[in-house]
PDB file of C-alpha atoms in Angstrom:
ATOM      1  CA  MET A   1       8.714   5.931 -30.339  1.00 45.00           C
ATOM      2  CA  ASN A   2       6.291   8.027 -28.254  1.00 49.00           C
ATOM      3  CA  ALA A   3       3.654   6.968 -25.730  1.00 47.00           C
ATOM      4  CA  ARG A   4       0.838   6.707 -28.259  1.00 49.00           C
ATOM      5  CA  GLN A   5       2.933   4.591 -30.640  1.00 46.00           C
ATOM      6  CA  LEU A   6       3.601   2.175 -27.780  1.00 47.00           C
ATOM      7  CA  ALA A   7      -0.134   1.568 -27.238  1.00 45.00           C
ATOM      8  CA  GLY A   8      -1.119  -2.063 -27.446  1.00 45.00           C
ATOM      9  CA  ASP A   9       2.260  -3.335 -26.251  1.00 69.00           C
ATOM     10  CA  ALA A  10       1.303  -6.666 -24.642  1.00 79.00           C
ATOM     11  CA  ALA A  11       4.376  -6.751 -22.400  1.00 82.00           C
ATOM     12  CA  VAL A  12       3.509  -3.417 -20.811  1.00 82.00           C
ATOM     13  CA  GLN A  13      -0.138  -4.384 -20.416  1.00 84.00           C
ATOM     14  CA  GLU A  14       0.946  -7.545 -18.615  1.00 88.00           C
ATOM     15  CA  LEU A  15       3.228  -5.498 -16.372  1.00 89.00           C
ATOM     16  CA  PHE A  16       0.305  -3.390 -15.203  1.00 90.00           C
ATOM     17  CA  ASP A  17      -1.779  -6.545 -14.751  1.00 92.00           C
ATOM     18  CA  HIS A  18       1.081  -7.807 -12.570  1.00 93.00           C
ATOM     19  CA  VAL A  19       0.976  -4.841 -10.201  1.00 94.00           C
ATOM     20  CA  LEU A  20      -2.819  -4.907 -10.036  1.00 95.00           C
ATOM     21  CA  ARG A  21      -2.644  -8.601  -9.094  1.00 95.00           C
ATOM     22  CA  PHE A  22      -0.374  -7.593  -6.214  1.00 94.00           C
ATOM     23  CA  SER A  23      -3.086  -5.409  -4.756  1.00 95.00           C
ATOM     24  CA  ARG A  24      -5.799  -8.039  -5.231  1.00 95.00           C
ATOM     25  CA  ALA A  25      -3.655 -10.698  -3.541  1.00 96.00           C
ATOM     26  CA  PHE A  26      -2.878  -8.453  -0.589  1.00 96.00           C
ATOM     27  CA  TYR A  27      -6.474  -7.530   0.172  1.00 95.00           C
ATOM     28  CA  ASP A  28      -7.578 -11.130  -0.250  1.00 94.00           C
ATOM     29  CA  ALA A  29      -5.101 -12.100   2.486  1.00 96.00           C
ATOM     30  CA  PHE A  30      -5.434  -8.995   4.685  1.00 95.00           C
ATOM     31  CA  GLU A  31      -9.117  -8.064   4.705  1.00 92.00           C
ATOM     32  CA  VAL A  32      -8.588  -4.347   5.312  1.00 91.00           C
ATOM     33  CA  SER A  33     -11.656  -2.362   4.356  1.00 82.00           C
ATOM     34  CA  TYR A  34     -10.614   1.216   5.196  1.00 83.00           C
ATOM     35  CA  ASN A  35      -7.530   3.426   5.658  1.00 89.00           C
ATOM     36  CA  LYS A  36      -5.676   1.207   3.211  1.00 93.00           C
ATOM     37  CA  VAL A  37      -2.738   3.573   2.654  1.00 93.00           C
ATOM     38  CA  ARG A  38      -2.354   4.114   6.401  1.00 93.00           C
ATOM     39  CA  PHE A  39      -2.378   0.347   6.898  1.00 95.00           C
ATOM     40  CA  TRP A  40       0.501  -0.101   4.426  1.00 95.00           C
ATOM     41  CA  ARG A  41       2.562   2.613   6.074  1.00 95.00           C
ATOM     42  CA  PHE A  42       2.028   1.179   9.529  1.00 96.00           C
ATOM     43  CA  LEU A  43       2.842  -2.324   8.291  1.00 97.00           C
ATOM     44  CA  PHE A  44       6.192  -1.092   6.980  1.00 97.00           C
ATOM     45  CA  LEU A  45       6.875   0.616  10.331  1.00 97.00           C
ATOM     46  CA  VAL A  46       5.957  -2.490  12.349  1.00 97.00           C
ATOM     47  CA  LEU A  47       8.260  -4.692  10.274  1.00 97.00           C
ATOM     48  CA  GLU A  48      11.040  -2.123  10.578  1.00 96.00           C
ATOM     49  CA  LYS A  49      10.709  -2.076  14.378  1.00 96.00           C
ATOM     50  CA  GLU A  50      10.637  -5.856  14.498  1.00 96.00           C
ATOM     51  CA  ARG A  51      13.920  -5.992  12.549  1.00 95.00           C
ATOM     52  CA  GLU A  52      15.539  -3.435  14.863  1.00 94.00           C
ATOM     53  CA  ASP A  53      14.766  -5.358  18.074  1.00 92.00           C
ATOM     54  CA  GLU A  54      17.019  -8.321  18.879  1.00 90.00           C
ATOM     55  CA  SER A  55      14.099 -10.310  20.271  1.00 92.00           C
ATOM     56  CA  GLY A  56      11.758  -9.350  17.442  1.00 93.00           C
ATOM     57  CA  LEU A  57       9.386  -7.431  19.704  1.00 96.00           C
ATOM     58  CA  ILE A  58       7.532  -4.340  18.543  1.00 96.00           C
ATOM     59  CA  LYS A  59       7.401  -1.441  20.999  1.00 95.00           C
ATOM     60  CA  ASP A  60       4.634   1.108  20.829  1.00 94.00           C
ATOM     61  CA  ASP A  61       6.990   3.998  21.590  1.00 93.00           C
ATOM     62  CA  PHE A  62       6.417   5.426  18.111  1.00 93.00           C
ATOM     63  CA  SER A  63       8.084   8.807  17.765  1.00 92.00           C
ATOM     64  CA  PRO A  64       6.268  11.870  16.410  1.00 91.00           C
ATOM     65  CA  GLU A  65       8.271  11.485  13.194  1.00 92.00           C
ATOM     66  CA  GLU A  66       7.177   7.846  12.840  1.00 94.00           C
ATOM     67  CA  ILE A  67       3.535   8.673  13.473  1.00 93.00           C
ATOM     68  CA  ARG A  68       3.786  11.488  10.951  1.00 91.00           C
ATOM     69  CA  ARG A  69       4.963   8.910   8.398  1.00 90.00           C
ATOM     70  CA  ILE A  70       1.660   7.096   8.957  1.00 92.00           C
ATOM     71  CA  LEU A  71      -0.785   9.996   9.305  1.00 88.00           C
ATOM     72  CA  GLY A  72       0.809  12.561   7.005  1.00 83.00           C
ATOM     73  CA  PRO A  73       2.983  15.656   7.385  1.00 78.00           C
ATOM     74  CA  THR A  74       0.252  17.870   8.863  1.00 75.00           C
ATOM     75  CA  TRP A  75      -0.176  15.697  11.980  1.00 77.00           C
ATOM     76  CA  THR A  76       0.936  17.366  15.238  1.00 76.00           C
ATOM     77  CA  ALA A  77       2.163  15.697  18.431  1.00 70.00           C
ATOM     78  CA  PRO A  78      -0.048  16.662  21.431  1.00 72.00           C
ATOM     79  CA  ASP A  79      -2.140  13.472  21.175  1.00 78.00           C
ATOM     80  CA  ILE A  80       0.800  11.137  20.641  1.00 86.00           C
ATOM     81  CA  ARG A  81      -0.140   8.567  23.315  1.00 87.00           C
ATOM     82  CA  GLN A  82      -3.692   8.276  22.024  1.00 88.00           C
ATOM     83  CA  TRP A  83      -2.465   7.760  18.477  1.00 90.00           C
ATOM     84  CA  ARG A  84      -0.031   5.081  19.632  1.00 92.00           C
ATOM     85  CA  ARG A  85      -2.959   3.141  21.079  1.00 92.00           C
ATOM     86  CA  ASP A  86      -5.187   3.801  18.080  1.00 93.00           C
ATOM     87  CA  LEU A  87      -2.616   2.693  15.498  1.00 94.00           C
ATOM     88  CA  VAL A  88      -2.092  -0.610  17.297  1.00 95.00           C
ATOM     89  CA  LYS A  89      -5.835  -1.133  17.655  1.00 94.00           C
ATOM     90  CA  GLN A  90      -6.463  -0.321  13.985  1.00 93.00           C
ATOM     91  CA  PHE A  91      -3.774  -2.768  12.859  1.00 96.00           C
ATOM     92  CA  SER A  92      -6.271  -5.534  12.276  1.00 95.00           C
ATOM     93  CA  ASP A  93      -8.798  -6.857   9.812  1.00 92.00           C
ATOM     94  CA  SER A  94     -12.196  -8.475  10.033  1.00 88.00           C
ATOM     95  CA  GLY A  95     -10.580 -11.659  11.370  1.00 89.00           C
ATOM     96  CA  GLY A  96      -8.813 -10.143  14.357  1.00 93.00           C
ATOM     97  CA  LEU A  97      -5.822  -8.196  15.658  1.00 95.00           C
ATOM     98  CA  PHE A  98      -2.398  -8.372  14.036  1.00 97.00           C
ATOM     99  CA  LEU A  99      -0.465  -7.517  17.215  1.00 97.00           C
ATOM    100  CA  ASP A 100      -0.533  -9.424  20.519  1.00 97.00           C
ATOM    101  CA  GLU A 101       0.581  -7.590  23.660  1.00 96.00           C
ATOM    102  CA  THR A 102       3.320  -9.507  25.497  1.00 96.00           C
ATOM    103  CA  GLY A 103       4.212  -7.117  28.327  1.00 95.00           C
ATOM    104  CA  LYS A 104       5.375  -3.652  29.294  1.00 92.00           C
ATOM    105  CA  GLU A 105       8.569  -1.895  30.220  1.00 88.00           C
ATOM    106  CA  ASP A 106       9.452   1.462  31.700  1.00 81.00           C
ATOM    107  CA  ALA A 107       9.801   4.110  29.040  1.00 74.00           C
ATOM    108  CA  LYS A 108      11.794   7.264  28.852  1.00 68.00           C
ATOM    109  CA  GLN A 109       9.462  10.118  29.625  1.00 59.00           C
ATOM    110  CA  GLU A 110       8.875  12.203  26.556  1.00 56.00           C
ATOM    111  CA  ARG A 111       7.950  15.798  26.388  1.00 49.00           C
ATOM    112  CA  GLU A 112       4.798  14.973  24.417  1.00 49.00           C
ATOM    113  CA  ASP A 113       3.664  12.595  27.183  1.00 51.00           C
ATOM    114  CA  LEU A 114       3.783  15.074  30.052  1.00 48.00           C
ATOM    115  CA  PRO A 115       0.247  16.505  29.783  1.00 50.00           C
ATOM    116  CA  HIS A 116      -1.256  13.008  29.648  1.00 51.00           C
ATOM    117  CA  LEU A 117       0.434  11.346  32.634  1.00 50.00           C
ATOM    118  CA  ARG A 118      -1.020  11.259  36.104  1.00 51.00           C
ATOM    119  CA  ARG A 119       1.197  12.579  38.855  1.00 55.00           C
ATOM    120  CA  GLY A 120       3.612   9.917  40.002  1.00 54.00           C
ATOM    121  CA  ARG A 121       2.705   7.465  37.267  1.00 62.00           C
ATOM    122  CA  PRO A 122       5.778   6.323  35.319  1.00 67.00           C
ATOM    123  CA  PRO A 123       5.417   6.107  31.544  1.00 76.00           C
ATOM    124  CA  GLN A 124       5.163   2.606  30.110  1.00 85.00           C
ATOM    125  CA  THR A 125       6.002   1.184  26.729  1.00 92.00           C
ATOM    126  CA  LYS A 126       3.874  -1.749  25.610  1.00 94.00           C
ATOM    127  CA  LEU A 127       5.543  -4.707  23.932  1.00 96.00           C
ATOM    128  CA  PHE A 128       3.920  -6.599  21.086  1.00 97.00           C
ATOM    129  CA  LYS A 129       4.594  -9.460  18.723  1.00 97.00           C
ATOM    130  CA  LEU A 130       2.892 -10.239  15.428  1.00 97.00           C
ATOM    131  CA  SER A 131      -0.102 -12.470  16.079  1.00 97.00           C
ATOM    132  CA  ALA A 132      -0.863 -15.945  14.758  1.00 96.00           C
ATOM    133  CA  HIS A 133      -3.675 -14.326  12.764  1.00 97.00           C
ATOM    134  CA  PHE A 134      -1.149 -12.013  11.130  1.00 97.00           C
ATOM    135  CA  ASN A 135       1.236 -14.876  10.321  1.00 96.00           C
ATOM    136  CA  LEU A 136      -1.585 -16.829   8.682  1.00 96.00           C
ATOM    137  CA  ALA A 137      -2.490 -13.832   6.485  1.00 97.00           C
ATOM    138  CA  ALA A 138       1.201 -13.243   5.725  1.00 97.00           C
ATOM    139  CA  THR A 139       1.681 -16.846   4.600  1.00 97.00           C
ATOM    140  CA  THR A 140      -1.483 -16.689   2.494  1.00 97.00           C
ATOM    141  CA  TYR A 141      -0.166 -13.561   0.827  1.00 97.00           C
ATOM    142  CA  ALA A 142       3.279 -15.065   0.208  1.00 98.00           C
ATOM    143  CA  LYS A 143       1.628 -18.036  -1.509  1.00 97.00           C
ATOM    144  CA  SER A 144      -0.520 -15.731  -3.659  1.00 97.00           C
ATOM    145  CA  VAL A 145       2.522 -13.695  -4.681  1.00 97.00           C
ATOM    146  CA  ILE A 146       4.324 -16.841  -5.808  1.00 97.00           C
ATOM    147  CA  ILE A 147       1.429 -18.446  -7.700  1.00 96.00           C
ATOM    148  CA  PHE A 148      -0.997 -15.674  -8.622  1.00 95.00           C
ATOM    149  CA  VAL A 149       1.188 -12.560  -8.921  1.00 96.00           C
ATOM    150  CA  MET A 150       4.518 -13.927 -10.170  1.00 96.00           C
ATOM    151  CA  ARG A 151       2.997 -17.058 -11.717  1.00 95.00           C
ATOM    152  CA  PHE A 152       5.855 -19.375 -10.871  1.00 95.00           C
ATOM    153  CA  PRO A 153       5.430 -22.834 -12.443  1.00 94.00           C
ATOM    154  CA  ILE A 154       5.075 -24.638  -9.116  1.00 94.00           C
ATOM    155  CA  SER A 155       2.229 -26.634  -7.605  1.00 94.00           C
ATOM    156  CA  HIS A 156       0.146 -25.462  -4.667  1.00 94.00           C
ATOM    157  CA  ILE A 157       1.287 -28.546  -2.735  1.00 95.00           C
ATOM    158  CA  ASP A 158       4.961 -27.714  -3.224  1.00 95.00           C
ATOM    159  CA  VAL A 159       4.411 -24.077  -2.233  1.00 96.00           C
ATOM    160  CA  ASP A 160       2.508 -25.135   0.876  1.00 96.00           C
ATOM    161  CA  HIS A 161       5.383 -27.428   1.832  1.00 95.00           C
ATOM    162  CA  ILE A 162       7.956 -24.637   1.425  1.00 94.00           C
ATOM    163  CA  LEU A 163       5.870 -22.091   3.300  1.00 96.00           C
ATOM    164  CA  LYS A 164       4.825 -24.400   6.136  1.00 93.00           C
ATOM    165  CA  GLU A 165       7.934 -23.536   8.126  1.00 86.00           C
ATOM    166  CA  LYS A 166       9.061 -20.242   6.662  1.00 93.00           C
ATOM    167  CA  GLY A 167       5.931 -18.568   5.306  1.00 95.00           C
ATOM    168  CA  PRO A 168       6.123 -15.461   7.552  1.00 95.00           C
ATOM    169  CA  ASP A 169       9.856 -15.116   6.840  1.00 96.00           C
ATOM    170  CA  VAL A 170       9.268 -15.253   3.073  1.00 97.00           C
ATOM    171  CA  PHE A 171       6.545 -12.648   3.564  1.00 97.00           C
ATOM    172  CA  ARG A 172       8.991 -10.351   5.359  1.00 97.00           C
ATOM    173  CA  GLN A 173      11.495 -10.635   2.528  1.00 97.00           C
ATOM    174  CA  ILE A 174       8.766  -9.893  -0.013  1.00 97.00           C
ATOM    175  CA  MET A 175       7.829  -6.804   1.986  1.00 97.00           C
ATOM    176  CA  VAL A 176      11.412  -5.504   1.879  1.00 97.00           C
ATOM    177  CA  VAL A 177      11.314  -5.686  -1.923  1.00 97.00           C
ATOM    178  CA  LEU A 178       7.891  -4.054  -1.955  1.00 96.00           C
ATOM    179  CA  GLU A 179       8.974  -1.170   0.242  1.00 95.00           C
ATOM    180  CA  THR A 180      12.306  -0.644  -1.515  1.00 96.00           C
ATOM    181  CA  HIS A 181      11.071  -0.897  -5.092  1.00 96.00           C
ATOM    182  CA  TYR A 182       7.299  -1.095  -5.595  1.00 96.00           C
ATOM    183  CA  TYR A 183       6.289   1.374  -2.874  1.00 95.00           C
ATOM    184  CA  LYS A 184       8.980   3.820  -3.922  1.00 94.00           C
ATOM    185  CA  ALA A 185       7.714   3.659  -7.525  1.00 96.00           C
ATOM    186  CA  TRP A 186       4.142   4.167  -6.259  1.00 96.00           C
ATOM    187  CA  LYS A 187       5.084   7.346  -4.419  1.00 94.00           C
ATOM    188  CA  THR A 188       7.059   8.664  -7.397  1.00 96.00           C
ATOM    189  CA  LEU A 189       4.127   8.058  -9.734  1.00 96.00           C
ATOM    190  CA  LEU A 190       1.590   9.823  -7.535  1.00 95.00           C
ATOM    191  CA  ASN A 191       3.874  12.790  -6.921  1.00 95.00           C
ATOM    192  CA  ASN A 192       4.590  13.067 -10.639  1.00 95.00           C
ATOM    193  CA  LEU A 193       0.882  12.977 -11.451  1.00 94.00           C
ATOM    194  CA  ALA A 194       0.339  15.710  -8.891  1.00 94.00           C
ATOM    195  CA  SER A 195       3.093  17.803 -10.464  1.00 94.00           C
ATOM    196  CA  VAL A 196       1.216  18.029 -13.767  1.00 90.00           C
ATOM    197  CA  SER A 197      -2.117  18.811 -12.127  1.00 88.00           C
ATOM    198  CA  ALA A 198      -3.717  22.072 -11.150  1.00 81.00           C
ATOM    199  CA  ALA A 199      -2.622  22.906  -7.548  1.00 86.00           C
ATOM    200  CA  PRO A 200       0.197  20.318  -7.298  1.00 91.00           C
ATOM    201  CA  ARG A 201       0.665  20.527  -3.514  1.00 90.00           C
ATOM    202  CA  ALA A 202      -2.995  19.852  -2.742  1.00 90.00           C
ATOM    203  CA  ALA A 203      -3.083  17.097  -5.349  1.00 93.00           C
ATOM    204  CA  ALA A 204       0.015  15.383  -3.924  1.00 93.00           C
ATOM    205  CA  LYS A 205      -1.476  15.317  -0.424  1.00 91.00           C
ATOM    206  CA  GLU A 206      -4.765  13.930  -1.694  1.00 93.00           C
ATOM    207  CA  PHE A 207      -3.240  11.319  -4.027  1.00 94.00           C
ATOM    208  CA  ASN A 208      -0.910   9.971  -1.320  1.00 92.00           C
ATOM    209  CA  GLU A 209      -3.671   9.457   1.245  1.00 91.00           C
ATOM    210  CA  HIS A 210      -6.286   7.452  -0.663  1.00 93.00           C
ATOM    211  CA  ALA A 211      -5.737   4.094  -2.349  1.00 93.00           C
ATOM    212  CA  PRO A 212      -8.263   4.481  -5.215  1.00 94.00           C
ATOM    213  CA  TYR A 213      -6.167   7.162  -6.961  1.00 95.00           C
ATOM    214  CA  TRP A 214      -3.419   4.678  -7.765  1.00 95.00           C
ATOM    215  CA  ALA A 215      -5.847   1.953  -8.816  1.00 95.00           C
ATOM    216  CA  ILE A 216      -7.908   4.289 -11.002  1.00 94.00           C
ATOM    217  CA  THR A 217      -4.787   5.589 -12.748  1.00 94.00           C
ATOM    218  CA  VAL A 218      -3.276   2.165 -13.430  1.00 94.00           C
ATOM    219  CA  ILE A 219      -6.594   0.794 -14.696  1.00 93.00           C
ATOM    220  CA  ALA A 220      -7.045   3.795 -17.000  1.00 91.00           C
ATOM    221  CA  TRP A 221      -3.475   3.394 -18.270  1.00 91.00           C
ATOM    222  CA  LYS A 222      -3.960  -0.311 -18.868  1.00 88.00           C
ATOM    223  CA  GLN A 223      -7.068   0.439 -20.930  1.00 86.00           C
ATOM    224  CA  TYR A 224      -5.206   3.160 -22.817  1.00 86.00           C
ATOM    225  CA  ARG A 225      -2.553   0.643 -23.832  1.00 85.00           C
ATOM    226  CA  VAL A 226      -5.297  -1.478 -25.370  1.00 82.00           C
ATOM    227  CA  ASP A 227      -7.007   1.415 -27.148  1.00 83.00           C
ATOM    228  CA  PRO A 228      -5.770   5.021 -26.860  1.00 82.00           C
ATOM    229  CA  SER A 229      -9.089   6.312 -28.172  1.00 81.00           C
ATOM    230  CA  SER A 230     -11.169   4.595 -25.476  1.00 81.00           C
ATOM    231  CA  ALA A 231     -12.496   6.183 -22.288  1.00 84.00           C
ATOM    232  CA  PHE A 232     -13.913   4.889 -19.009  1.00 86.00           C
ATOM    233  CA  ASP A 233     -17.165   5.699 -17.272  1.00 86.00           C
ATOM    234  CA  GLU A 234     -17.773   5.610 -13.522  1.00 87.00           C
ATOM    235  CA  ASP A 235     -19.248   2.127 -13.542  1.00 88.00           C
ATOM    236  CA  ASP A 236     -16.229   0.762 -15.437  1.00 86.00           C
ATOM    237  CA  PHE A 237     -13.873   2.264 -12.860  1.00 87.00           C
ATOM    238  CA  PHE A 238     -15.941   1.079  -9.921  1.00 90.00           C
ATOM    239  CA  THR A 239     -16.036  -2.517 -11.147  1.00 91.00           C
ATOM    240  CA  GLU A 240     -12.295  -2.636 -11.814  1.00 92.00           C
ATOM    241  CA  VAL A 241     -11.217  -0.831  -8.633  1.00 93.00           C
ATOM    242  CA  GLN A 242     -13.513  -2.996  -6.513  1.00 91.00           C
ATOM    243  CA  HIS A 243     -11.821  -6.059  -7.994  1.00 91.00           C
ATOM    244  CA  VAL A 244      -8.328  -4.728  -7.252  1.00 93.00           C
ATOM    245  CA  LEU A 245      -8.856  -3.177  -3.800  1.00 93.00           C
ATOM    246  CA  ARG A 246     -11.595  -5.635  -2.726  1.00 88.00           C
ATOM    247  CA  SER A 247     -13.728  -3.032  -0.931  1.00 84.00           C
ATOM    248  CA  VAL A 248     -14.233   0.587  -1.954  1.00 87.00           C
ATOM    249  CA  ALA A 249     -17.237   2.787  -1.242  1.00 87.00           C
ATOM    250  CA  LYS A 250     -18.756   4.090  -4.451  1.00 88.00           C
ATOM    251  CA  GLU A 251     -18.968   7.553  -2.892  1.00 90.00           C
ATOM    252  CA  GLU A 252     -15.190   7.560  -2.362  1.00 91.00           C
ATOM    253  CA  LEU A 253     -14.598   6.504  -5.943  1.00 91.00           C
ATOM    254  CA  LYS A 254     -16.873   9.256  -7.249  1.00 90.00           C
ATOM    255  CA  ARG A 255     -15.012  11.789  -5.118  1.00 93.00           C
ATOM    256  CA  CYS A 256     -11.645  10.563  -6.426  1.00 93.00           C
ATOM    257  CA  LEU A 257     -12.791  10.791 -10.039  1.00 91.00           C
ATOM    258  CA  SER A 258     -14.164  14.267  -9.438  1.00 92.00           C
ATOM    259  CA  PHE A 259     -10.921  15.418  -7.812  1.00 94.00           C
ATOM    260  CA  MET A 260      -8.739  13.999 -10.596  1.00 93.00           C
ATOM    261  CA  THR A 261     -10.908  15.744 -13.184  1.00 91.00           C
ATOM    262  CA  LYS A 262     -10.806  19.024 -11.300  1.00 91.00           C
ATOM    263  CA  ARG A 263      -7.008  18.769 -11.080  1.00 90.00           C
ATOM    264  CA  LYS A 264      -6.739  17.985 -14.827  1.00 90.00           C
ATOM    265  CA  VAL A 265      -5.228  14.522 -14.392  1.00 91.00           C
ATOM    266  CA  PHE A 266      -8.317  13.109 -16.067  1.00 92.00           C
ATOM    267  CA  VAL A 267     -10.144  14.891 -18.834  1.00 90.00           C
ATOM    268  CA  ILE A 268     -13.802  14.451 -19.658  1.00 87.00           C
ATOM    269  CA  ASP A 269     -14.466  12.833 -23.005  1.00 80.00           C
ATOM    270  CA  GLU A 270     -16.722  15.377 -24.691  1.00 74.00           C
ATOM    271  CA  SER A 271     -17.924  12.873 -27.268  1.00 71.00           C
ATOM    272  CA  SER A 272     -19.568  10.898 -24.445  1.00 65.00           C
ATOM    273  CA  GLY A 273     -21.661  13.811 -23.275  1.00 64.00           C
ATOM    274  CA  GLY A 274     -19.442  14.294 -20.225  1.00 63.00           C
ATOM    275  CA  LEU A 275     -20.006  10.798 -18.884  1.00 73.00           C
ATOM    276  CA  ARG A 276     -16.616   9.233 -19.648  1.00 87.00           C
ATOM    277  CA  TYR A 277     -13.028   9.974 -18.623  1.00 90.00           C
ATOM    278  CA  ALA A 278      -9.573   9.720 -20.182  1.00 89.00           C
ATOM    279  CA  LEU A 279      -6.034  10.319 -18.949  1.00 90.00           C
ATOM    280  CA  ALA A 280      -4.542  13.706 -19.713  1.00 91.00           C
ATOM    281  CA  ASP A 281      -1.643  13.496 -22.179  1.00 92.00           C
ATOM    282  CA  ALA A 282       0.695  15.078 -19.622  1.00 94.00           C
ATOM    283  CA  CYS A 283       0.364  11.955 -17.451  1.00 94.00           C
ATOM    284  CA  LEU A 284       1.587   9.515 -20.084  1.00 93.00           C
ATOM    285  CA  PRO A 285       5.376  10.037 -19.734  1.00 94.00           C
ATOM    286  CA  HIS A 286       5.104   9.492 -15.979  1.00 95.00           C
ATOM    287  CA  LEU A 287       3.260   6.247 -16.519  1.00 94.00           C
ATOM    288  CA  GLU A 288       5.928   5.126 -18.972  1.00 92.00           C
ATOM    289  CA  ARG A 289       8.506   5.775 -16.260  1.00 95.00           C
ATOM    290  CA  TYR A 290       6.383   3.860 -13.770  1.00 95.00           C
ATOM    291  CA  ALA A 291       6.305   0.894 -16.146  1.00 93.00           C
ATOM    292  CA  THR A 292      10.126   0.916 -16.286  1.00 93.00           C
ATOM    293  CA  GLU A 293      10.353   1.023 -12.493  1.00 95.00           C
ATOM    294  CA  LEU A 294       7.848  -1.808 -12.186  1.00 94.00           C
ATOM    295  CA  GLN A 295       9.892  -3.974 -14.501  1.00 94.00           C
ATOM    296  CA  ASN A 296      12.960  -3.369 -12.345  1.00 95.00           C
ATOM    297  CA  ALA A 297      10.979  -4.132  -9.183  1.00 96.00           C
ATOM    298  CA  ARG A 298       9.616  -7.364 -10.632  1.00 96.00           C
ATOM    299  CA  GLU A 299      13.130  -8.523 -11.486  1.00 96.00           C
ATOM    300  CA  HIS A 300      14.218  -7.983  -7.878  1.00 97.00           C
ATOM    301  CA  LEU A 301      11.237  -9.969  -6.614  1.00 97.00           C
ATOM    302  CA  ASN A 302      11.788 -12.735  -9.150  1.00 96.00           C
ATOM    303  CA  THR A 303      15.395 -13.104  -7.955  1.00 97.00           C
ATOM    304  CA  LEU A 304      14.298 -13.297  -4.317  1.00 96.00           C
ATOM    305  CA  LEU A 305      11.580 -15.879  -4.862  1.00 96.00           C
ATOM    306  CA  THR A 306      13.684 -18.023  -7.186  1.00 95.00           C
ATOM    307  CA  GLU A 307      16.173 -18.344  -4.341  1.00 94.00           C
ATOM    308  CA  GLN A 308      13.450 -19.115  -1.781  1.00 93.00           C
ATOM    309  CA  LEU A 309      11.843 -21.792  -3.956  1.00 91.00           C
ATOM    310  CA  ARG A 310      14.963 -23.852  -4.546  1.00 85.00           C
TER     311      ARG A 310
END
């Protein structure tokens, strides 16, 4: 059975609804309006550093390799201290900062720091902990994952009772599953889409840096499963992506659509007079693979939350 014969499969449509609900729930809890991909990468790094420290503190001694994970492979190290400050400052939403500074400690002097230090001034590493504002957003997100994303048959009152004491801890466990399974599948999908495009290297860099590419693709695929002959126009995409990502500039969406068309990931539906878009056939096997990986990821998350809700 090929991709077109599978169109209309309700189970697969629901699976893509599931992953789109994930995004909606996250941006309802964490009101991040820009640099969404960078925010996710830094969040994973912060949680990793918290796990590595016995006292659960987060040090801002991010290495060049760690910063490159956030900013992309073309970033270079001369401004490392400035970027350390900027990443911490940007780790926030409209409600406040997600990291509270708790102190400082002497740091090992790094080669990248030398041009930026005053003579005789020892380098310092700042110490942070996740803020109360962060923990509130984390608990809100954990509740949304349980009720809205996974749709567990449990009351809001019972979830609130469970999360009252361990909401941030449940959030952290959810994030491990997200990073290990969902985020890995996300990266594989975008790289596979880039591989079938014109200029794969440029496409991969672009796709991995801007959140709308993923949302546009999943929404187009979801619509394709309903009706393979249908196509989307810009207004359709904007309405759907805005719902999923919560805040997207229309100019950015137009640029993403234009880039995906130029790279042959989307094709223009000629019958619409060039006003509507459809997925290129070469993308469909990669989306089928993504659906399989999502199903596996959802099973891991279901197992985790079933245990937490006992």
